[in-house]
Coordinates of C-alpha atoms in Angstrom, one line a residue:
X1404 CA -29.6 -6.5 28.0
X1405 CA -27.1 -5.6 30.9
X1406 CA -30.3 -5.3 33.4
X1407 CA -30.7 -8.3 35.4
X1408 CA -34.3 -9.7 34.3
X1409 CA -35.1 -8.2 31.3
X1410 CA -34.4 -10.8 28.6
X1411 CA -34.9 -10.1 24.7
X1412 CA -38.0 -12.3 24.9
X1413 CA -39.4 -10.0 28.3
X1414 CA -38.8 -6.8 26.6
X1415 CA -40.5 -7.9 23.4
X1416 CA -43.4 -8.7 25.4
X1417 CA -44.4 -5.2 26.0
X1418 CA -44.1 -3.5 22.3
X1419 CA -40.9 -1.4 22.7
X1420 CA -39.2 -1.1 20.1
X1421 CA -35.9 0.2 19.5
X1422 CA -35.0 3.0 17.0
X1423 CA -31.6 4.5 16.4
X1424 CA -29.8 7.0 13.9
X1425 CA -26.5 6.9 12.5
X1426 CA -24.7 9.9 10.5
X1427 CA -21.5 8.7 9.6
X1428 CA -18.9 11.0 8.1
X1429 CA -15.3 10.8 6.7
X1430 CA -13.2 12.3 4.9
X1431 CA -10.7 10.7 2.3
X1432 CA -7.8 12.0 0.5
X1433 CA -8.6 11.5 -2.6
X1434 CA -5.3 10.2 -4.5
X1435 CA -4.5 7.5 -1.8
X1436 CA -7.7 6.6 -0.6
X1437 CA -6.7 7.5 3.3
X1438 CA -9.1 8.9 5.6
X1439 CA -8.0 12.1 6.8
X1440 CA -11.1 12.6 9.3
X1441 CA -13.7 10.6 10.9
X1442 CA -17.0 11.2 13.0
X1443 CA -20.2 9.1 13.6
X1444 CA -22.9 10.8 15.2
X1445 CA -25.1 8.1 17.1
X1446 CA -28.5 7.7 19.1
X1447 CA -30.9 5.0 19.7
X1448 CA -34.2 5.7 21.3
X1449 CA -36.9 3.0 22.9
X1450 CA -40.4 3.8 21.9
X1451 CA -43.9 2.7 22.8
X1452 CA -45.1 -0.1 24.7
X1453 CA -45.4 -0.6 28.3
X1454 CA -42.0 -0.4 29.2
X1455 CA -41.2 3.2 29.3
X1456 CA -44.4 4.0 31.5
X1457 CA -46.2 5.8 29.7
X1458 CA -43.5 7.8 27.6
X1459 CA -43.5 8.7 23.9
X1460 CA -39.6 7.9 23.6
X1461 CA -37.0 7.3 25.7
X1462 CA -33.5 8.2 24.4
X1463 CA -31.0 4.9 25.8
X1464 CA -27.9 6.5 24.3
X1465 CA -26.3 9.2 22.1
X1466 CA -23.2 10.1 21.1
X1467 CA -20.5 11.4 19.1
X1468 CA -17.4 9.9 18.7
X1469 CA -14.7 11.5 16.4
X1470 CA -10.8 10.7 15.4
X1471 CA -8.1 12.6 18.0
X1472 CA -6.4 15.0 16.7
X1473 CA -3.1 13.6 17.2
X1474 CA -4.5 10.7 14.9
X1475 CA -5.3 13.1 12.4
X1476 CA -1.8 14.7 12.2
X1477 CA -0.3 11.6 11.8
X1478 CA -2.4 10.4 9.0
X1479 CA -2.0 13.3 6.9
X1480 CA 1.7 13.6 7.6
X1481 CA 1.7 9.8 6.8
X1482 CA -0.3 10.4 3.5
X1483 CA 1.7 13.8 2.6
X1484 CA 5.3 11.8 3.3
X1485 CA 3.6 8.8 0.5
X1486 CA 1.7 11.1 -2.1
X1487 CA 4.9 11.3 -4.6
X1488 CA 5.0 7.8 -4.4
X1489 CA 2.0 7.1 -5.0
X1490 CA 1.7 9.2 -7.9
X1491 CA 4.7 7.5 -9.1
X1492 CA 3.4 4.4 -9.0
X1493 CA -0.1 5.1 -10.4
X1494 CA 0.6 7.7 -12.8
X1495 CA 4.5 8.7 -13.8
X1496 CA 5.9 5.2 -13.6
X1497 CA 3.0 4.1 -16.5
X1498 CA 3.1 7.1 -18.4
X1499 CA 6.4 7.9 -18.6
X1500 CA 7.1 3.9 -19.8
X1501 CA 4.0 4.6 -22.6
X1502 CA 6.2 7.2 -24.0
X1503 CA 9.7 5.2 -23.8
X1504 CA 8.1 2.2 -25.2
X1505 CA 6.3 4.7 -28.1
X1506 CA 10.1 6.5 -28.6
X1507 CA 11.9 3.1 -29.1
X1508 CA 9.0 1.5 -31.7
X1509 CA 9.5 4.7 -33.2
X1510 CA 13.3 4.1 -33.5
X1511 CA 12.9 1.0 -34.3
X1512 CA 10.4 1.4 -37.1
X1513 CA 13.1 4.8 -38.8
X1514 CA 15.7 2.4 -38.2
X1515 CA 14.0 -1.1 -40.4
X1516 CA 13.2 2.0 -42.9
X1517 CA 16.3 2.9 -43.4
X1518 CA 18.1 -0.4 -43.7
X1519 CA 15.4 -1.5 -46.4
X1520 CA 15.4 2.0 -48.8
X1521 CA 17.4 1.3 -52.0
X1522 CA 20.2 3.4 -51.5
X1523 CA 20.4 2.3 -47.8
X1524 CA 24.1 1.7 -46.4
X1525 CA 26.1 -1.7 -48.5
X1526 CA 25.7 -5.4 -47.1
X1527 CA 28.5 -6.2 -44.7
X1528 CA 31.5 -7.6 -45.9
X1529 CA 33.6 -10.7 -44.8
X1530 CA 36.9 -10.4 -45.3
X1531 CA 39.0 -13.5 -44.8
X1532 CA 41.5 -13.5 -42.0
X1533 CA 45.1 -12.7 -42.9
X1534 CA 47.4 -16.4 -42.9
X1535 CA 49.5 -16.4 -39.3
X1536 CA 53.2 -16.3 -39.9
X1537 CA 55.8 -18.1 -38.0

């Protein structure tokens, strides 16, 4: 403790005990995962014992801290500037290669067919190279 004398071991002595709250809220975008807004409410409370002199509760600090607002802005402009490529990445760059890779077994399935049906196109043929003349 910052008070010069009371030691964790003093202020066990006399049955305080400390209580304290915490409500913590943010606020997350939810297709990058950034958080947009922040706040924690907080208060802690001694109670009972001999060292509040004969007080229920004594409340040793509350508070509510928040993100500034400037912070905020820049987050959201920071998460607007990325959402296109994050969707990209998470959801038109793997379905948009699904359907290429399905088009091309596709072709590549009509195009075996084809080359196997009975009346497909003729077997290649060599043809010997014409003789050089001097």
């Amino acid at each position: 403790m910052p008070v010069e004398g009371v030691t964790p071991e003093s202020a066990a002595g006399t049955g305080t005990t400390r209580w304290y709250t915490t409500v913590r809220r943010f606020w997350v975008e939810p297709l990058t995962g950034a958080p947009v807004y922040g706040e924690e409410i907080h208060r802690e409370e001694l109670r009972g014992g001999t060292l509040l002199g004969g007080r229920d509760k004594v409340t040793a600090f509350a508070g509510h801290v928040k993100m500034r607002e400037a912070y905020i802005r820049d987050t959201v402009d920071l998460v607007r500037a990325n959402r296109v490529l994050v969707l990209l990445m998470t959801s038109y760059l793997p379905w948009g290669l699904l359907i290429v890779g399905a088009l091309l077994l596709a072709c590549a399935l009509l195009l075996e067919a084809r080359g196997r049906r009975p009346g497909g196109p003729p077997p290649a043929r060599t043809t010997e190279p014409a003789p050089l003349t001097a």
